[in-house]
Coordinates of C-alpha atoms and ligand atoms in Angstrom, one line a residue:
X1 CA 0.0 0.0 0.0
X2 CA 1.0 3.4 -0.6
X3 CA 1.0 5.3 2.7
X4 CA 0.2 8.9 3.3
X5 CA 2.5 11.0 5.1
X6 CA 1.8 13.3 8.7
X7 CA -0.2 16.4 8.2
X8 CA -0.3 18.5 10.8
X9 CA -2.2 21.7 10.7
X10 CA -1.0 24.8 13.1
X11 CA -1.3 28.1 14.1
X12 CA 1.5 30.3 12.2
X13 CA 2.4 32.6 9.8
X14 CA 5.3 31.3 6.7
X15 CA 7.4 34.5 8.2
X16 CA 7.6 33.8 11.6
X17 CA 7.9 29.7 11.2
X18 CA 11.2 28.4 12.0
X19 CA 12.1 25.3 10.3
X20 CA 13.8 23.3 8.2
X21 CA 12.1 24.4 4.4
X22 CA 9.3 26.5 3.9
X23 CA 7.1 26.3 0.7
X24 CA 6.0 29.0 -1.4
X25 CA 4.2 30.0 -4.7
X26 CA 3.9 32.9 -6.6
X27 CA 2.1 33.6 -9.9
X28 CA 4.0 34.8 -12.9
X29 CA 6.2 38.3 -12.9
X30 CA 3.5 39.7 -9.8
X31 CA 2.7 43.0 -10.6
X32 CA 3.3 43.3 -6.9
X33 CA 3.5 40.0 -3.9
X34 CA 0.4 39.4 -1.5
X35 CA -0.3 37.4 1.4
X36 CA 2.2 34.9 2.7
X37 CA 4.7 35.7 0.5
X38 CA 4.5 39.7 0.8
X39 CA 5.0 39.5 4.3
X40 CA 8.2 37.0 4.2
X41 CA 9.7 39.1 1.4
X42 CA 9.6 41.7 3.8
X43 CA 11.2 40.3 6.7
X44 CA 13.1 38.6 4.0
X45 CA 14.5 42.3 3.0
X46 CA 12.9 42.3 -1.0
X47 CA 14.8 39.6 -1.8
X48 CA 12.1 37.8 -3.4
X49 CA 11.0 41.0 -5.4
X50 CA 14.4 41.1 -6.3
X51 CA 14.4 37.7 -7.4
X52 CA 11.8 37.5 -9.6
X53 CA 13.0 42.0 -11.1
X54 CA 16.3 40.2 -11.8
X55 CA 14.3 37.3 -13.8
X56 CA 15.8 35.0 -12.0
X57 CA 12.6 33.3 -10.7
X58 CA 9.9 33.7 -13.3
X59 CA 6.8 32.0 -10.9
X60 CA 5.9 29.6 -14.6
X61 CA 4.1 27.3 -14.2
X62 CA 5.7 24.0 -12.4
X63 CA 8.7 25.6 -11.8
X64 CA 10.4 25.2 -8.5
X65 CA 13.6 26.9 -7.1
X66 CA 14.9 26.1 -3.8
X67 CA 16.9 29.1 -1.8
X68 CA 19.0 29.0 1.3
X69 CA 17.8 31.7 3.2
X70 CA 21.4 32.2 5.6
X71 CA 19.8 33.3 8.5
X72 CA 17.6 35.9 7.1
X73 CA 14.5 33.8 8.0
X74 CA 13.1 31.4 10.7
X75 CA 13.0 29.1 8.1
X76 CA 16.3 27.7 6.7
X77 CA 15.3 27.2 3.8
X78 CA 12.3 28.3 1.5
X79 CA 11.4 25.9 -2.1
X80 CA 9.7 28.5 -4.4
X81 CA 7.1 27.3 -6.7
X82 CA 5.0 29.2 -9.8
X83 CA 1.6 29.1 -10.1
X84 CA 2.2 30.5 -14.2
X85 CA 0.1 33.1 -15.3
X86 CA -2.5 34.7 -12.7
X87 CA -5.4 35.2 -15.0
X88 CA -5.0 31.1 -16.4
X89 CA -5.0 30.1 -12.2
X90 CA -7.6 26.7 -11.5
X91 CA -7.4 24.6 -8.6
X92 CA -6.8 22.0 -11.8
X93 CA -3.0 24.5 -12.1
X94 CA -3.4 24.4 -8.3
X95 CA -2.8 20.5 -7.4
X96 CA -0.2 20.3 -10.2
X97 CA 2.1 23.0 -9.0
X98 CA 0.8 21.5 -5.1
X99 CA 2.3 18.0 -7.3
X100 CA 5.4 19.7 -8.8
X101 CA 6.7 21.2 -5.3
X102 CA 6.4 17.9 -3.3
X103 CA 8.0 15.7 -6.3
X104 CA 11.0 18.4 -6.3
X105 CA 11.1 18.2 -2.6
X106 CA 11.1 14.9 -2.4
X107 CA 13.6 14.2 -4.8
X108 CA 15.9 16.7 -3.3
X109 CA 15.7 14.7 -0.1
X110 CA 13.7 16.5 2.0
X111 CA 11.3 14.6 4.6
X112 CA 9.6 18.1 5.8
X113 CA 8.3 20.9 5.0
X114 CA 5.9 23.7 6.7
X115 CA 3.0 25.8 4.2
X116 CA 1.2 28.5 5.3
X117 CA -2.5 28.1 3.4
X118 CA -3.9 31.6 2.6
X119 CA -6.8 32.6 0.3
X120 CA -6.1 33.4 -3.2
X121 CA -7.8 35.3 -5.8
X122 CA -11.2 34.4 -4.7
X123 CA -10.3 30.9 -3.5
X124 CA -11.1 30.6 0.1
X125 CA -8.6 28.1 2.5
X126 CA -11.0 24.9 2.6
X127 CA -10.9 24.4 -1.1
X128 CA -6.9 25.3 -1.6
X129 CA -5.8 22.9 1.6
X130 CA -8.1 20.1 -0.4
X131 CA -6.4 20.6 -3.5
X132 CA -3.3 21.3 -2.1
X133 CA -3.7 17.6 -0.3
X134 CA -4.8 16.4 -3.4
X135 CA -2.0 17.4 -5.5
X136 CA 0.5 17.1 -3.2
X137 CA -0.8 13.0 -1.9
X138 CA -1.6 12.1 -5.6
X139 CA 1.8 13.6 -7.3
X140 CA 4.1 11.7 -4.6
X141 CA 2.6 8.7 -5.1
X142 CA 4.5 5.6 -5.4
X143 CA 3.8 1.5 -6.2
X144 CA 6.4 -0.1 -4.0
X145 CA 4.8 -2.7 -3.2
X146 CA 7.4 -5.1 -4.8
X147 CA 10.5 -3.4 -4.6
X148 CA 12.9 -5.2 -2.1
X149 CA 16.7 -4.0 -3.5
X150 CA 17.5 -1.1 -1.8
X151 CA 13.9 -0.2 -0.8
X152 CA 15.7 2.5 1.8
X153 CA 16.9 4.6 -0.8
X154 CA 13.2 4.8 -1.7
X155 CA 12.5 8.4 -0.8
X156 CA 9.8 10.0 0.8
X157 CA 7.8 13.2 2.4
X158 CA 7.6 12.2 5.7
X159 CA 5.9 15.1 7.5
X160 CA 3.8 18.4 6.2
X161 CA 3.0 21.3 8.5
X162 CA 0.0 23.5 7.2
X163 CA -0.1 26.7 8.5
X164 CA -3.3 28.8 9.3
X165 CA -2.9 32.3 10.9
X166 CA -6.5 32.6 12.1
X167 CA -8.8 29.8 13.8
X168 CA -11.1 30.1 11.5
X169 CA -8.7 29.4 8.7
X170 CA -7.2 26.7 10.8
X171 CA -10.7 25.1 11.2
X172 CA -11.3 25.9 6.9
X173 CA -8.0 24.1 6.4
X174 CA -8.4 21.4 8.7
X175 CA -11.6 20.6 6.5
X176 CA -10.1 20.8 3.5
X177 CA -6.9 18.7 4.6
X178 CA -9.6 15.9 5.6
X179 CA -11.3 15.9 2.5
X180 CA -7.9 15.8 0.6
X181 CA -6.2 13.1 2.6
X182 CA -9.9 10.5 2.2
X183 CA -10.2 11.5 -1.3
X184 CA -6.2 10.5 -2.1
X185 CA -6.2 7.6 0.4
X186 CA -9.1 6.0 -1.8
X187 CA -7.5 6.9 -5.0
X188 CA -4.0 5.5 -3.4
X189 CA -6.4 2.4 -2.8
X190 CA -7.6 2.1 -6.7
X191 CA -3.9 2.9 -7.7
X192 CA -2.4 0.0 -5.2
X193 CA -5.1 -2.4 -6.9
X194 CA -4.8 -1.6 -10.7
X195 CA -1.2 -1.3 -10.2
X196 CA -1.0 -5.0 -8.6
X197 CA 0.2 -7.9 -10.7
X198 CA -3.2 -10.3 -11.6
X199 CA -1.2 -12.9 -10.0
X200 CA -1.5 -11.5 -6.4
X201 CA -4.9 -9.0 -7.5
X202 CA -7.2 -11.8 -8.1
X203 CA -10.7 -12.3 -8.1
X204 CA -10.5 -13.5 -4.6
X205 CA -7.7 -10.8 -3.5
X206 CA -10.2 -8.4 -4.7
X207 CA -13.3 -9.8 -2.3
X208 CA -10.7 -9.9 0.8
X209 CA -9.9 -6.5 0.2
X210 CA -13.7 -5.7 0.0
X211 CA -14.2 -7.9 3.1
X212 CA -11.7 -5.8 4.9
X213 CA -12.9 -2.5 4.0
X214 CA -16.7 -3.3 4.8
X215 CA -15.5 -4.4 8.3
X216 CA -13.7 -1.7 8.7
X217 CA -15.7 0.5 7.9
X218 CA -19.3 -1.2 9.0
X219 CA -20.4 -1.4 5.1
X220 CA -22.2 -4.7 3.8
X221 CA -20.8 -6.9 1.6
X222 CA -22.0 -10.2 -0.1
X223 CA -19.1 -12.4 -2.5
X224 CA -21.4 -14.9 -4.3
X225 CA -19.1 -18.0 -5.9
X226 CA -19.5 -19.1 -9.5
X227 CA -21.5 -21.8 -8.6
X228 CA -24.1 -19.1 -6.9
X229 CA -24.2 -17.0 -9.8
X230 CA -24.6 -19.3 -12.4
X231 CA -27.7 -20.6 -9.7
X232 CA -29.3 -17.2 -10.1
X233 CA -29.1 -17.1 -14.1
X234 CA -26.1 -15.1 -14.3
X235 CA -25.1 -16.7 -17.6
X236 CA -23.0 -14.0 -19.2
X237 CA -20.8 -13.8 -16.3
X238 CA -20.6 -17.7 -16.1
X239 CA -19.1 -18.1 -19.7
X240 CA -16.4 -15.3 -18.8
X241 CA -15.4 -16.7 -15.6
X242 CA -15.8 -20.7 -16.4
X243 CA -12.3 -20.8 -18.8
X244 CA -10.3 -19.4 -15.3
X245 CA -8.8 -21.7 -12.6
X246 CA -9.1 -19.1 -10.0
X247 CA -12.4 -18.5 -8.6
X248 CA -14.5 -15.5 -9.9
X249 CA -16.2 -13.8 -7.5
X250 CA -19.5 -11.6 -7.5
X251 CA -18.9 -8.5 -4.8
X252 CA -21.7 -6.4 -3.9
X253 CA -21.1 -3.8 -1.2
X254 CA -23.9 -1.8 0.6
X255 CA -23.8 1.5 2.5
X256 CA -26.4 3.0 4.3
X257 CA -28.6 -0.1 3.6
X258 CA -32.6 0.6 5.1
X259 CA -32.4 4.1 5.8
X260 CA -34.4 5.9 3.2
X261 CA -31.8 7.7 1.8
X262 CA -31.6 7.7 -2.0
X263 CA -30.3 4.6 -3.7
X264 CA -27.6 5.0 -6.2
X265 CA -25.5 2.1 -8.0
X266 CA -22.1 1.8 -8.8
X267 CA -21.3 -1.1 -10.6
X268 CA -17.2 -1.8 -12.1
X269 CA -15.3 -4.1 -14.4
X270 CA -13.5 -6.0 -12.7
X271 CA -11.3 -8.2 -15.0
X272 CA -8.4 -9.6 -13.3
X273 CA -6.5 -10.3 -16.6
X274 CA -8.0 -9.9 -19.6
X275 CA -5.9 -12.4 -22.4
X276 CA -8.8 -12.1 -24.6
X277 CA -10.1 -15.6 -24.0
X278 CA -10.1 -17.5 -27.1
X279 CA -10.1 -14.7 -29.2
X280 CA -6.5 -14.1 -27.5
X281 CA -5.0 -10.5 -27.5
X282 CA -1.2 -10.0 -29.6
X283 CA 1.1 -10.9 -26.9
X284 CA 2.1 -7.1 -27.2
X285 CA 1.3 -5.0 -24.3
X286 CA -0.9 -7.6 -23.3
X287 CA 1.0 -7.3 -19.5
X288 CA -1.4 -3.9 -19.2
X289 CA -4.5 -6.0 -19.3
X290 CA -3.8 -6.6 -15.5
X291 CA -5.5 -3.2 -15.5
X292 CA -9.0 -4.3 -16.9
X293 CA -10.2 -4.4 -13.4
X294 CA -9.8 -0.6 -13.0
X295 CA -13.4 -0.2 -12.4
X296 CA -13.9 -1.9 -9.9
X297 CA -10.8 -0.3 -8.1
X298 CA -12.6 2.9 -8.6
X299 CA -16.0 1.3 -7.5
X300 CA -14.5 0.1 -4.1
X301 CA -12.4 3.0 -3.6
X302 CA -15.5 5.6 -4.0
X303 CA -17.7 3.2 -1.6
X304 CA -14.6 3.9 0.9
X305 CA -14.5 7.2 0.9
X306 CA -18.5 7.7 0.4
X307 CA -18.5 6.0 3.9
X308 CA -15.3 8.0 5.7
X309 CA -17.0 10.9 4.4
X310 CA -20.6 9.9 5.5
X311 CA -21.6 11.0 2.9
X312 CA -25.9 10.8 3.0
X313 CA -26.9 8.3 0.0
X314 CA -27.5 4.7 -0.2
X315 CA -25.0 3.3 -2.2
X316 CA -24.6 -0.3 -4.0
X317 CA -21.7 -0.9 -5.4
X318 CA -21.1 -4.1 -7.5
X319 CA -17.9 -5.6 -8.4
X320 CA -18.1 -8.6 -11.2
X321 CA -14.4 -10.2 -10.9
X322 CA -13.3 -13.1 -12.8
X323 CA -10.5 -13.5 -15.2
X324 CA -10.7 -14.0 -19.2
X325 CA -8.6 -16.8 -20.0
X326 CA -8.3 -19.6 -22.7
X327 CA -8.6 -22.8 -21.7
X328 CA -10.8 -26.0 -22.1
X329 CA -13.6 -24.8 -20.4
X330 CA -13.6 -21.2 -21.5
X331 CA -16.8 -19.9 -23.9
X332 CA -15.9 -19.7 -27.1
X333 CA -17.3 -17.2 -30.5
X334 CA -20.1 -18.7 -31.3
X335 CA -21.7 -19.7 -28.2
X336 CA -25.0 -18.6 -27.1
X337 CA -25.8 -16.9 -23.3
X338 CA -28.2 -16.5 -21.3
X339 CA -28.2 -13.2 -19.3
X340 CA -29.7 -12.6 -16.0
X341 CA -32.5 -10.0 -17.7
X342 CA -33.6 -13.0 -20.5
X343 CA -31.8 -11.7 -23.1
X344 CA -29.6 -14.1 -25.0
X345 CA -26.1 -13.0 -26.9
X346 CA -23.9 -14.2 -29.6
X347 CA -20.6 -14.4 -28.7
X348 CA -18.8 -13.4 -31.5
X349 CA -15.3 -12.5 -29.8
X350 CA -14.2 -13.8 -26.3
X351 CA -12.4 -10.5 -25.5
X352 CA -15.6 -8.7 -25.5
X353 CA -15.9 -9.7 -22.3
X354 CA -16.1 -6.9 -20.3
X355 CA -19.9 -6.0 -21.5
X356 CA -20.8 -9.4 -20.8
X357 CA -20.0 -9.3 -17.2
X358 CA -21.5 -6.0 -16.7
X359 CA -24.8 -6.7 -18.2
X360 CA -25.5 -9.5 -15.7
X361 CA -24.0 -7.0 -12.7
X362 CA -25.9 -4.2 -14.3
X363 CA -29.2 -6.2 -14.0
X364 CA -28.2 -7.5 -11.1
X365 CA -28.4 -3.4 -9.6
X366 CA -31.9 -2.9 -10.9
X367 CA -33.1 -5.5 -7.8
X368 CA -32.2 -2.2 -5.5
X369 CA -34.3 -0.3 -7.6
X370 CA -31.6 2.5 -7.8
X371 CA -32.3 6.2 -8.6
X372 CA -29.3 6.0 -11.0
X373 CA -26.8 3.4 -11.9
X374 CA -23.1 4.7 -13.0
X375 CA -20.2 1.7 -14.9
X376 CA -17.0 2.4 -15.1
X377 CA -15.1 -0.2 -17.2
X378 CA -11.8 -0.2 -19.4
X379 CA -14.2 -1.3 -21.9
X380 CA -12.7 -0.7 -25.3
X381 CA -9.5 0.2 -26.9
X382 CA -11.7 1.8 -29.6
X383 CA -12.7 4.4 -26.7
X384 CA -8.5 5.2 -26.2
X385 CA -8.4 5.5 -30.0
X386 CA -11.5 8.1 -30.0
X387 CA -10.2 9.9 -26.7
X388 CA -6.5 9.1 -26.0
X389 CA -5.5 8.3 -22.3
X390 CA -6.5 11.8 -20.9
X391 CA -10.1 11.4 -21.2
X392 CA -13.2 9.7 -19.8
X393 CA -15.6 8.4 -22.4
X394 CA -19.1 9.8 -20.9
X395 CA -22.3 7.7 -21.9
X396 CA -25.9 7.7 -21.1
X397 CA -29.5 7.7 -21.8
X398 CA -30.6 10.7 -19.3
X399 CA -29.3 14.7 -20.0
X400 CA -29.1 15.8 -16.6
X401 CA -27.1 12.9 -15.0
X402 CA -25.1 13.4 -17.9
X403 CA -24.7 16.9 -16.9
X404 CA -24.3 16.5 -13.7
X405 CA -21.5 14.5 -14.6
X406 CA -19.5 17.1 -16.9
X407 CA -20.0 19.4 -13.8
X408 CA -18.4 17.3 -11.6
X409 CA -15.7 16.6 -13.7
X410 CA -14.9 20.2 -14.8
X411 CA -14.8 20.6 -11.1
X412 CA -12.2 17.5 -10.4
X413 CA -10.0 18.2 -13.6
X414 CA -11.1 14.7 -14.4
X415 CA -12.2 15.0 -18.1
X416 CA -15.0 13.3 -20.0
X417 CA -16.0 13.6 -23.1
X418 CA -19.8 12.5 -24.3
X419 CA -20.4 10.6 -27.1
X420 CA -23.7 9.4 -28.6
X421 CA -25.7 6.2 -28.1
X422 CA -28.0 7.1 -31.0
X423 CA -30.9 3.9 -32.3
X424 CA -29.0 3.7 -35.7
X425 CA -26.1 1.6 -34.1
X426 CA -27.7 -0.7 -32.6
X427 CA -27.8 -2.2 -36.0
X428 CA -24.2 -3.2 -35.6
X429 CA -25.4 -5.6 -32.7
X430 CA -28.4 -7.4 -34.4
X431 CA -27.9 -11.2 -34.2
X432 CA -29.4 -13.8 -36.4
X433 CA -29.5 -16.2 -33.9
X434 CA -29.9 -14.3 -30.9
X435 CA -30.7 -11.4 -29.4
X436 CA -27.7 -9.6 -30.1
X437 CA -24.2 -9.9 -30.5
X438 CA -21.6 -8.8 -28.3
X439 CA -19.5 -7.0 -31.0
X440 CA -20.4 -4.8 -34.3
X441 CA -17.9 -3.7 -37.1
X442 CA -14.5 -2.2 -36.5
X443 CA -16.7 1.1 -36.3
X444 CA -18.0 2.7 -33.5
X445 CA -16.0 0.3 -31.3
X446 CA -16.6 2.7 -27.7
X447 CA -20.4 3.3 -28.7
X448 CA -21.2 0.1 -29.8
X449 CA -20.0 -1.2 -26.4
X450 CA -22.1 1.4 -24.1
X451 CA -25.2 0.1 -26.8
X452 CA -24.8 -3.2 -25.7
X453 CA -24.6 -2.1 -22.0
X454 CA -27.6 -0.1 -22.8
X455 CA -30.1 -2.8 -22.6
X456 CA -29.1 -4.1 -19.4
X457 CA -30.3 -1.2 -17.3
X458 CA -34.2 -0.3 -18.2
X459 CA -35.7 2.7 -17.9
X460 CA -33.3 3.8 -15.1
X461 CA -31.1 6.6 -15.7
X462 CA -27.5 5.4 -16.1
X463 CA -24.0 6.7 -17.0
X464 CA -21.3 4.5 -18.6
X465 CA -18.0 5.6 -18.1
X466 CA -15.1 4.3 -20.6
X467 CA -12.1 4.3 -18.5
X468 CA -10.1 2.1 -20.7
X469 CA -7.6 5.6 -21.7
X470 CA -7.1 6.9 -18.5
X471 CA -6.8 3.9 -15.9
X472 CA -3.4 3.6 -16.1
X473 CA -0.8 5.7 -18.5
X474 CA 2.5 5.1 -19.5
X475 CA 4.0 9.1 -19.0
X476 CA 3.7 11.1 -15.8
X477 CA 1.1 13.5 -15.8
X478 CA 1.3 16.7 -13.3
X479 CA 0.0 14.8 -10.0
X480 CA -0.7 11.1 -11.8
X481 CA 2.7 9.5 -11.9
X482 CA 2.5 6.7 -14.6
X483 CA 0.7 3.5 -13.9
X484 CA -2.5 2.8 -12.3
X485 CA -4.3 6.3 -12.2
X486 CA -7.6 5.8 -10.0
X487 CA -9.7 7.3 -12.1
X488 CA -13.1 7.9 -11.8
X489 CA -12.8 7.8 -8.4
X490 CA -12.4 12.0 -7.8
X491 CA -15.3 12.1 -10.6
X492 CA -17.5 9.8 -8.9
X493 CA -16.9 11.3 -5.1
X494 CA -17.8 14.8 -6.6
X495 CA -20.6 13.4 -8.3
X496 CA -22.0 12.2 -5.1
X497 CA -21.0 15.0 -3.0
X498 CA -22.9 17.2 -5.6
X499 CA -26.0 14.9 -5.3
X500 CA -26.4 15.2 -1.9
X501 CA -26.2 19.5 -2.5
X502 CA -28.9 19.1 -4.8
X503 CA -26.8 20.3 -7.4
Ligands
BES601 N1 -10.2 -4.7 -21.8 C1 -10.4 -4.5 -23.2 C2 -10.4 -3.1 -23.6 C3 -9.1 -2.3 -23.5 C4 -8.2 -2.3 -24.5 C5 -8.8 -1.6 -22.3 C6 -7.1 -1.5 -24.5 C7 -7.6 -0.9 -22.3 C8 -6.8 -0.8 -23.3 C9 -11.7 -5.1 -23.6 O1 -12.1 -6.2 -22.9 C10 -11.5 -5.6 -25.0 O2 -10.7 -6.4 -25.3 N2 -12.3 -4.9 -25.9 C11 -12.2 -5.2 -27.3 C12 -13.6 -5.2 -27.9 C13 -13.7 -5.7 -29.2 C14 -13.5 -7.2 -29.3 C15 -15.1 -5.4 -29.7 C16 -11.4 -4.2 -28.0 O3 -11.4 -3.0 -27.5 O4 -10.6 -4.5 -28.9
ZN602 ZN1 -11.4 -8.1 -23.7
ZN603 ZN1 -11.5 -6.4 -21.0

């Protein structure tokens, strides 16, 4: 697991805090320096002004200088970081220049370091110590988990000192700091789980983990066995999971069961390894499809901080896990299913598995008779073709949960993009001796994939999120270091969060 390091919030001001490296930011060439850093310049004697009138220190964007300050401070020594320019400012900027300063510190060697959190530009404390958190947790995140040679040299931030001047900006940043840390702890959870080899992340690893989260956290949980599924009809999830010699398991997880409170459904790929099955993948790259469990990752993560947060809503999350393997029991292109709603599908390739698991889990919600039922899956390669691996495809069959969506994730930096789920391509999907089919053409790939999905979930509005870009990525990003990514799990937090605001 990826730990978190000591926050500590305090009463303080950055020009008056002795220790051992201070942290700073400062927008591009000021026209003149505010706040925090005003007041340290001064004691400071103008050497920042001078700094940054000498063009020394320009305050771009991600850029980070580190000063000894020889005596001229309490603090020995103060890391400078730019915000870029002040009228392009986000909190999106915000946690990558939060990101930027802890990587640099870290790599520099530094285990500590004190900030003094002060609002900016219309940003208030709460929402800057989140983000700040955010950045900071998410950018200095690191997969370790394996690494035995010279795991000492593995460095780290140990220790982080937030400083408020005021109590009520000490109370605004405490509650930011606390949303932060739950937030990053959950996506450090996804991260840990998509980044885990499918050799030790399997099916049954996935359910333990569950299992220990719902105890720990008083959530229900149920892990149905194959035999149990294939019982209750599940027949789509059967054919994945029967080619596998490790057991598949069917996770559902419940908070805030019985009390009233609006019921919403999360439900999550969760595909161990995906070799394609008997339609096997190129053996090139085909190590990444230990990510195809993403979803889930993100489902079980959000269901973890939902209930650290409290957060008012019934949630039922849903975690299909089985592996897609060859073998002499696996399903093969031509077979026939039976899905939990009735509706029977032509296998025409085995590595469309992923929609065939999530039709039976997405039926499967519908029993809780949910208000609105949100998939994330690494669905289709088509999707990271349309998209790339920055972006979220966003499908559904109801405007305002779409919308409510795209707000959510203009607000996390997350980004979706929508594309259509229009009559005409369902088409693609007509069968001749079935139902449907689980694949069309070439075309379409991503949309054909949230059609098929599409008759699995009623009248209820739903949302099916294409994660299969953004999951994991193989080039840092400002606070997502490459590998597993956890996404959809800020997106999905906000989301709920927003729900509960009415919003
Ligand atoms: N897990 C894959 C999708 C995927 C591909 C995720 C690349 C991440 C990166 C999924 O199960 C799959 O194999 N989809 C097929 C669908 C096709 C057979 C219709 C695909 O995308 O090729
Ligand atoms: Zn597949
Ligand atoms: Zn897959």
């Amino acid at each position: 697991m990826g730990d978190l390091m000591e926050i500590r919030v305090e009463k303080g001001s950055a020009e008056k805090y002795s220790c051992d490296l201070l942290l700073l930011f400062t927008f591009e060439t000021p026209a003149r320096l505010e706040g925090p850093l005003e007041k340290v310049d001064r004691e400071w004697k103008g050497f920042i002004t001078n700094l940054i009138k000498q063009g020394d220190f320009k305050g771009e964007l991600f850029q980070c200088q580190l000063i000894y300050t020889q005596g001229s401070l309490p603090a020995q020594r103060v890391l400078l970081g730019g915000l870029g320019k002040r009228e392009e400012f986000d909190l999106e900027k915000w946690r990558g220049a939060s990101s930027k300063a802890g990587q640099t510190l870290r790599d520099s060697g530094f285990k500590k370091f004190a900030f003094q959190v002060k609002g900016l530009d219309g940003y208030i404390e709460e929402g800057l110590a989140e983000s700040f958190m955010t950045g900071l947790l998410l950018g200095t995140y690191q997969y370790k988990e394996f690494k035995t040679v010279e795991r000492e040299k593995i460095k780290e931030i140990e220790e982080v000192v937030l400083l408020g001047e005021t109590d009520e900006e000490i109370r605004s940043i405490q509650k930011g700091v606390r949303l932060g840390e739950i937030v990053s702890e959950s996506v450090y959870l996804a991260r840990d789980l998509v980044n885990g080899p499918s050799n030790v992340i399997t099916p049954t690893a996935l359910a333990e983990k569950a299992e220990q989260i719902a105890r720990d956290l008083g959530i229900e949980i149920q892990v149905l066995e194959l035999s149990q599924v294939e019982a209750m009809g599940m027949g789509a999830f059967t054919a994945v999971a029967k080619g596998s010699q490790e057991p598949a398991k069917f996770i559902t997880l419940e908070y805030n069961k019985g009390k009233g409170l609006d019921t919403i459904a999360l439900v999550g790929k969760g595909i161990t390894f995906d070799s394609g099955g008997i339609s096997i993948k190129p053996s090139e790259g085909m190590e990444r499809m230990k990510d195809d469990m993403s979803g889930a990752a993100a489902v079980l993560a959000t269901m973890q901080a939902a209930s650290k947060l409290q957060i008012p809503l019934h949630l039922v999350g849903v975690l299909p896990a089985t592996e897609n393997l060859p073998s002499g029991k696996a399903y093969k292109p031509g077979d026939i299913l039976k899905t939990l709603s009735g509706q029977t599908v032509e296998v025409i390739s085995t590595d469309a598995e992923g929609r065939l698991i999530l039709s039976d889990a997405l039926t499967y919600s519908l029993q809780y008779q949910p208000k609105t039922i949100i998939d994330l899956a690494t669905l289709t390669g088509a999707c990271v073709i349309a998209l790339g691996n920055y972006v979220t495809g966003l499908f559904g069959n109801d405007e305002s949960l779409l919308k409510r969506i795209e707000e959510a994730s203009v607000k996390t930096g997350e980004k979706v993009w929508r594309l259509p789920l229009w009559d005409e391509y369902f088409e693609y999907l007509k069968s001749e001796v079935a139902d449907f089919r689980n694949v069309g053409a070439r075309a379409a790939g991503a949309i054909i994939g949230g059609i098929f999905l599409s008759k699995f979930v009623g009248k209820v509005p739903w949302v099916h999120l294409d994660i299969a870009g953004p999951a994991s990525i193989d080039k840092d990003r400002p606070y997502i270091p490459k590998g597993g990514t956890g996404a959809g799990v800020r997106l999905l937090i906000q989301f709920l969060q927003d729900w509960v605001k009415g919003n």
